[in-house]
Tab-separated table of C-alpha atoms in Angstrom:
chain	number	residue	atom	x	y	z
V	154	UNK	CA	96.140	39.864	91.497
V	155	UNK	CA	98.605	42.206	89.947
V	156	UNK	CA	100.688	41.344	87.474
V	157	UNK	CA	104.283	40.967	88.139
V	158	UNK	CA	107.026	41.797	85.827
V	159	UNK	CA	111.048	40.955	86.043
V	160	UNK	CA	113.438	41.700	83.389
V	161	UNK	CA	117.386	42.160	83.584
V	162	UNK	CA	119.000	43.567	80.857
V	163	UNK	CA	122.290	42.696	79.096
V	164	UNK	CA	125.576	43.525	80.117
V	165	UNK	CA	126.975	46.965	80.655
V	166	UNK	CA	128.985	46.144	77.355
V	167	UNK	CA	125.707	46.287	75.432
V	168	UNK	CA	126.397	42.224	73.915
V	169	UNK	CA	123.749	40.045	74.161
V	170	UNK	CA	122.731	37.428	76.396
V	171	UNK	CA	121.097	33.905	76.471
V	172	UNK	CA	117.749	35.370	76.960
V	173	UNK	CA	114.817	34.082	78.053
V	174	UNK	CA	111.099	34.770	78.927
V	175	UNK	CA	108.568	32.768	80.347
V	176	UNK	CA	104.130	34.231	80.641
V	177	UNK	CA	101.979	32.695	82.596
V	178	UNK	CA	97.849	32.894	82.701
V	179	UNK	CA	98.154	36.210	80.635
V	180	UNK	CA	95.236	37.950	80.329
V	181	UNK	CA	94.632	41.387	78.234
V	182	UNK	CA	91.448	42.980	78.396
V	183	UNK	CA	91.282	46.413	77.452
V	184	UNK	CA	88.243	48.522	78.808
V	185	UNK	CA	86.087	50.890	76.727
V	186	UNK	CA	83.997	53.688	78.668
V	187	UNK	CA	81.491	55.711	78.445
V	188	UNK	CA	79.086	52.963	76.434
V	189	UNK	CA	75.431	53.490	76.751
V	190	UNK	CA	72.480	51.586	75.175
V	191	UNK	CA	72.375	51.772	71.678
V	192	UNK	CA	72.233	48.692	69.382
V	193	UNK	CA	75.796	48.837	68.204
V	194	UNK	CA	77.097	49.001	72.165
V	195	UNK	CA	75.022	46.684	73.230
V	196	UNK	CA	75.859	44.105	70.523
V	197	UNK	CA	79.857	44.511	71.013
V	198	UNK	CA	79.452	43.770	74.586
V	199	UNK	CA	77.460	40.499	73.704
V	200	UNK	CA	80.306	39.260	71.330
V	201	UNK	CA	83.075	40.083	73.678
V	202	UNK	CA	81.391	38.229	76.998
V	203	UNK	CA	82.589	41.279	79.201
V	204	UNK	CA	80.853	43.920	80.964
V	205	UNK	CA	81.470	45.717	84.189
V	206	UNK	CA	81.270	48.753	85.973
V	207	UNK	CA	83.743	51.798	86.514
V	208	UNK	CA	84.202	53.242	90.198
V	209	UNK	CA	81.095	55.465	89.049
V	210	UNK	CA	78.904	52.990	88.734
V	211	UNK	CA	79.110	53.753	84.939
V	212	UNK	CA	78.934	50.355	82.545
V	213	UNK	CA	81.794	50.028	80.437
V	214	UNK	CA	82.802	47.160	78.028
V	215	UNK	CA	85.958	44.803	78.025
V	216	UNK	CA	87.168	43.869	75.242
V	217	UNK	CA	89.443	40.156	76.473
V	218	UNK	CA	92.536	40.920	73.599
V	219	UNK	CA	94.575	38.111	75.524
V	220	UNK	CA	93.356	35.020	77.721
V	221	UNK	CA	95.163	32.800	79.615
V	222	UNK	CA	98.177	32.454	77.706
V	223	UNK	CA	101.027	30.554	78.875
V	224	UNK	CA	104.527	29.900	77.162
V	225	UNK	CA	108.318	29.952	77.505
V	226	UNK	CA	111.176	31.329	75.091
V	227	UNK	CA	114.270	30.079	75.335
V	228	UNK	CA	117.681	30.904	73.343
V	229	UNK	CA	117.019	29.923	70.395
V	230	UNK	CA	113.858	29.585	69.893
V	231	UNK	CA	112.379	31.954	66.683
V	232	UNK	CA	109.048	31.953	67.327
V	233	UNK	CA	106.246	32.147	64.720
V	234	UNK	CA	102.539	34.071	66.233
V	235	UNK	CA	100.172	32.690	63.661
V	236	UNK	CA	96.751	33.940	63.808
V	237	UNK	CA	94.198	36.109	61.513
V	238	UNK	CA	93.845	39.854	62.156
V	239	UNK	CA	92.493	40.281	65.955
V	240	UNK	CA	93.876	36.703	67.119
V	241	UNK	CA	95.855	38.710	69.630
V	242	UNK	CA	99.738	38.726	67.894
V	243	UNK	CA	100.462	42.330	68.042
V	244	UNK	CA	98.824	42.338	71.348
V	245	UNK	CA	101.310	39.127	72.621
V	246	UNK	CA	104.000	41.237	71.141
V	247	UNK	CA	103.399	44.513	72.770
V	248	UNK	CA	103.650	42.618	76.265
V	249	UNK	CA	106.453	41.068	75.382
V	250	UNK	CA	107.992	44.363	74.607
V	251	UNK	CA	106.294	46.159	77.942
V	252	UNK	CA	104.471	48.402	76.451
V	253	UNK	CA	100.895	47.017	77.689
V	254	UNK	CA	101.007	45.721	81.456
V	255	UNK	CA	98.839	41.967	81.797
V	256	UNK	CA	95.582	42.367	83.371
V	257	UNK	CA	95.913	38.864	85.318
V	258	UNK	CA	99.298	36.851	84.679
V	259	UNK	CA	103.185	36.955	85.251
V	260	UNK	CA	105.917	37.645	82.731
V	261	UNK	CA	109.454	37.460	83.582
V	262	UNK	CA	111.642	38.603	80.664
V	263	UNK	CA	115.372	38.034	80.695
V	264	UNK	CA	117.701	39.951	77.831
V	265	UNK	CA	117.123	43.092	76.649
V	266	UNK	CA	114.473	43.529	73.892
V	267	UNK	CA	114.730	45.097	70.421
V	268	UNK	CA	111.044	45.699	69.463
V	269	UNK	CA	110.493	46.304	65.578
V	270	UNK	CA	107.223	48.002	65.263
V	271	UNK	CA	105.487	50.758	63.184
V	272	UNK	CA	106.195	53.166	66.030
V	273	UNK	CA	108.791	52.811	68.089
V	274	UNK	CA	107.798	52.389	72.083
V	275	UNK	CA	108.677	55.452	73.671
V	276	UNK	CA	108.230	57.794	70.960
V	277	UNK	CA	106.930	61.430	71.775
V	278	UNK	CA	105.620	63.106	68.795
V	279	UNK	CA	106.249	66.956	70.597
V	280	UNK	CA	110.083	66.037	70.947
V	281	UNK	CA	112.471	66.070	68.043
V	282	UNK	CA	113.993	62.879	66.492
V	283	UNK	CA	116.989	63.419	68.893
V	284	UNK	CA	115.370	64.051	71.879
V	285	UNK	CA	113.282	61.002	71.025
V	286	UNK	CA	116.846	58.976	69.951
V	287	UNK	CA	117.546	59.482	73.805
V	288	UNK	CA	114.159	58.468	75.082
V	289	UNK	CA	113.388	55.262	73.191
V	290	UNK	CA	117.025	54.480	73.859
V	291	UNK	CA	116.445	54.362	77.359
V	292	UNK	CA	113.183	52.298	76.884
V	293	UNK	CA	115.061	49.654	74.806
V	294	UNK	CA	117.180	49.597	78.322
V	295	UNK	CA	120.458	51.487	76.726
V	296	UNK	CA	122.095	53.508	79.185
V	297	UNK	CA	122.921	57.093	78.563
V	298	UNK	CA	126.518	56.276	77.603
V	299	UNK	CA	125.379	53.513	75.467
V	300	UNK	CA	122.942	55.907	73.775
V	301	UNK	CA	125.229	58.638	73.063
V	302	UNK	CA	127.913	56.119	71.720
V	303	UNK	CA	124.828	55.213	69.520
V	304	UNK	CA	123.184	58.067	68.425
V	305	UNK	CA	125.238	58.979	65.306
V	306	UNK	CA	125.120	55.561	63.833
V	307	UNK	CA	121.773	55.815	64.456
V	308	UNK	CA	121.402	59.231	62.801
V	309	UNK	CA	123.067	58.431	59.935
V	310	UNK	CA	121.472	54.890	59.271
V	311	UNK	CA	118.094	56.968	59.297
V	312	UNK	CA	119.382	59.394	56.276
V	313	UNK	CA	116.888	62.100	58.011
V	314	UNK	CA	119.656	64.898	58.675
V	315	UNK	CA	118.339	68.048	59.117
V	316	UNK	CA	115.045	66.825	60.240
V	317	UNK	CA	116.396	65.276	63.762
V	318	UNK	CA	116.184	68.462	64.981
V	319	UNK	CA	112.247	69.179	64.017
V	320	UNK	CA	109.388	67.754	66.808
V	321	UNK	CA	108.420	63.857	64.380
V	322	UNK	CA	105.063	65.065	64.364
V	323	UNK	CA	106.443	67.269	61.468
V	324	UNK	CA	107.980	63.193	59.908
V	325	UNK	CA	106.092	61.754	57.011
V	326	UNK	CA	105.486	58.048	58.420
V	327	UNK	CA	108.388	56.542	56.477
V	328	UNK	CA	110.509	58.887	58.326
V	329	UNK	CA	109.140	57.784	61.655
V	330	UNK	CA	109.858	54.366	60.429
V	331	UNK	CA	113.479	54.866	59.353
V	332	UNK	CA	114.119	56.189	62.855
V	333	UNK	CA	111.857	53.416	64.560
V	334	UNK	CA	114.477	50.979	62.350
V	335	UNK	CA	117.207	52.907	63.119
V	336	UNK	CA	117.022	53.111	67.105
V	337	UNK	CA	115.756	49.702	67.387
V	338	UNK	CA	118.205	48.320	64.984
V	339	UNK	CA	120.993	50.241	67.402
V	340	UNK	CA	121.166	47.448	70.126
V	341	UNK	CA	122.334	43.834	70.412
V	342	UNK	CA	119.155	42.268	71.075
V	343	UNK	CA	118.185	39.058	73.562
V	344	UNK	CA	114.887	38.808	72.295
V	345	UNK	CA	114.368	40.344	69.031
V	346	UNK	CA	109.954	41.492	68.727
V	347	UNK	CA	109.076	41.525	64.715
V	348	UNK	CA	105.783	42.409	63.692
V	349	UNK	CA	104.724	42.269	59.932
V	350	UNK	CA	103.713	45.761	59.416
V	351	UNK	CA	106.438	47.562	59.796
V	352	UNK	CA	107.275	49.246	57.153
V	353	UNK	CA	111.074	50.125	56.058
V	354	UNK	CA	110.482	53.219	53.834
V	355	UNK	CA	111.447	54.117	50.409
V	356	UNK	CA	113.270	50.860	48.435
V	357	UNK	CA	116.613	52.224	48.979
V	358	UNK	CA	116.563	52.585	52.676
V	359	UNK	CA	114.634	48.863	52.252
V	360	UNK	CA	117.351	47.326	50.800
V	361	UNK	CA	119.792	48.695	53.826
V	362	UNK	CA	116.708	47.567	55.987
V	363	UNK	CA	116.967	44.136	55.157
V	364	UNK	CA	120.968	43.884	55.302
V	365	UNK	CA	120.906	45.260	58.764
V	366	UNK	CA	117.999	43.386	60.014
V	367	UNK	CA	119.435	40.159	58.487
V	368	UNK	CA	122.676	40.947	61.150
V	369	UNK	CA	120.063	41.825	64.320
V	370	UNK	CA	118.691	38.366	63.402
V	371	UNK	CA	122.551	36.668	63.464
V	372	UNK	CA	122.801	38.423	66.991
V	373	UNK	CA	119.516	37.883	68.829
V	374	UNK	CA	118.820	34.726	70.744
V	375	UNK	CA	115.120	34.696	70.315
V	376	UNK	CA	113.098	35.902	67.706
V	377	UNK	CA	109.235	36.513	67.915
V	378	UNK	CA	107.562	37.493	64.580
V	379	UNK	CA	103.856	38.366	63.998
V	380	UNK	CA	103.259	37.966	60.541
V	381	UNK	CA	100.701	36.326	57.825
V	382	UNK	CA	103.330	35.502	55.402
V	383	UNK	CA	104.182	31.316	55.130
V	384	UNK	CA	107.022	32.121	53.159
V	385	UNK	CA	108.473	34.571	55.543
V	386	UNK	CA	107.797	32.315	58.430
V	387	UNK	CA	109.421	29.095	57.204
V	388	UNK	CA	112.512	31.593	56.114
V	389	UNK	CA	112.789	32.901	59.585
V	390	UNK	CA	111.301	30.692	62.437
V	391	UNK	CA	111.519	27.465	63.962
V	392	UNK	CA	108.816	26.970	65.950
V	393	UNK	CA	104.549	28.003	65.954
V	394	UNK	CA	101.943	29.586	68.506
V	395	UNK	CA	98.777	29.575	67.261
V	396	UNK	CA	96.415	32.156	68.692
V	397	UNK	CA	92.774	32.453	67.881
V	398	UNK	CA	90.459	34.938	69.573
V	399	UNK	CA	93.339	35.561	72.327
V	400	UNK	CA	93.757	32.043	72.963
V	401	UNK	CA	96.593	30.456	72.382
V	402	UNK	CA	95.372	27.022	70.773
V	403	UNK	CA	98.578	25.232	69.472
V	404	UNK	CA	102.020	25.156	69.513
V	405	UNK	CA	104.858	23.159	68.018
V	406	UNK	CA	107.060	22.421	65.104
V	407	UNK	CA	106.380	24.880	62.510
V	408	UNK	CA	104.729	22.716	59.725
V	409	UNK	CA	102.137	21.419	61.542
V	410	UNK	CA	101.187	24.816	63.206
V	411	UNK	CA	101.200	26.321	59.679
V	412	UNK	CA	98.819	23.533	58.584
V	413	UNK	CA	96.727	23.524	61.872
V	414	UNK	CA	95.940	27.141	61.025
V	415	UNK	CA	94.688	26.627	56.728
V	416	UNK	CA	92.857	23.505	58.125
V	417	UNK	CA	90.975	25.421	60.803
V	418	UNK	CA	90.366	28.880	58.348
V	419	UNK	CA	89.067	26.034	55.487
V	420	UNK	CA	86.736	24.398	58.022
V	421	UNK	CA	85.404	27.814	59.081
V	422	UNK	CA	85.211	28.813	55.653
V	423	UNK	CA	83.092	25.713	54.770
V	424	UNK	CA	81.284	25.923	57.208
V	425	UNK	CA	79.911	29.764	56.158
V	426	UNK	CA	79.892	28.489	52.582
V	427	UNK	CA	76.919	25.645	53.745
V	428	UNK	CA	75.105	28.373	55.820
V	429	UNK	CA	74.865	30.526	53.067
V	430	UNK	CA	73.489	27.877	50.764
């Protein structure tokens, strides 16, 4: 079955919300084409359990990023996606925020979503920082009043001048990430998507970074954050999903979710320690 997705945004007035979001059964797989029969191919399709055929009869591989995950955000709730690197939290993240579509599963998001990424969704690396202002503005859900109300706190937050009127491909990539900060940053957020490795440029604009992202935090009733960092998670969340190959495994108070996770990467670790003796 197709997936189904609902959202409604915020008020016309741009405030946020008591947001909420609730996923159920959702499952990610992302195809890869064109494989033939070499060793490497052949191996990646045996770890992933997924193989199937285009409308060409062609064998391509699926690679599951997401299975069968089920959960519900409520005001809030800051939420904590623990996990090592390909447990599927950047993946959870990028449904939240819409940019990938659930192969199996329903999501129904309401609030309007502030996404803190690398790259901002919506960005087009032919159109200039402005033009791109206007278009990941309207992603976020602004509407074109709210964006041009916007768009010169947003320009001068980013400190790029000149350079919003050059195509971003031209942008260094802590330029693209002042103006990812800067649009995303722009909005009063229901749900508030934080992953780890975004960057915030140079220390200077850092510092600003972390003043403005401490008020988006004040003003957003749900937080989700992606991150490896213990410290960082107790500081900012409440609450722990713990996601291992796509699965989501545990969830709870934060503590024992933290703990869950070293207990479970000490066991596999002792467990290759006694192989290789």
């Amino acid at each position: 079955m197709p997936a189904f997705v609902a959202a409604s945004l915020s008020g016309s007035d741009g405030v946020a919300s008591l947001a909420s979001a609730v996923l159920e059964n959702i499952t990610v797989d992302f195809p890869i084409y064109g494989t033939g029969r070499s060793l490497r191919k052949t191996l990646l399709a045996r770890l992933h359990k997924g193989r199937a055929a285009d409308a060409s009869g062609q064998q391509r591989v699926v690679v599951r990023a997401l299975e069968n995950v089920s959960l519900e955000l409520k005001d809030g709730d800051r939420v904590a996606l623990i996990g090592h690197n390909g447990a599927g939290k950047s993946t959870l993240l990028k449904v939240l925020a819409g940019v990938y579509a659930p192969t199996h599963g329903s999501i129904r998001i309401d609030g309007r979503i502030s996404p803190l990424f690398a790259a901002p969704p919506g960005l087009d690396l032919d159109d200039t920082g402005y033009e791109n202002i206007k278009t990941c503005g309207m992603f976020l859900g602004m509407s074109p009043s709210q964006i041009e109300a916007r768009t010169a706190d947003i320009a001068e937050f980013s400190e790029l001048g000149d350079y919003l009127h050059l195509p971003v491909r031209t942008y260094s990539a802590g330029m693209l990430t002042c103006l990812g900060f800067a649009i995303a940053t722009s909005i009063d957020p229901g749900i508030l998507l934080l992953d780890e490795g975004l960057g915030a440029g140079d220390a200077r604009f850092a510092e600003r970074a972390e003043k403005r992202l401490r008020s988006l935090l004040a003003r957003s009733s749900i937080l989700v954050l992606a991150s490896h960092s213990d410290k960082k998670i107790k500081a900012m969340c409440n609450f722990g999903l713990l996601l291992e190959k796509g699965r989501l495994v545990a969830m709870g108070a934060l503590d024992e979710t933290i703990d869950l996770y070293h207990r479970r990467n000490a066991e596999r670790a002792g467990v290759g320690g006694a192989v290789a003796r």
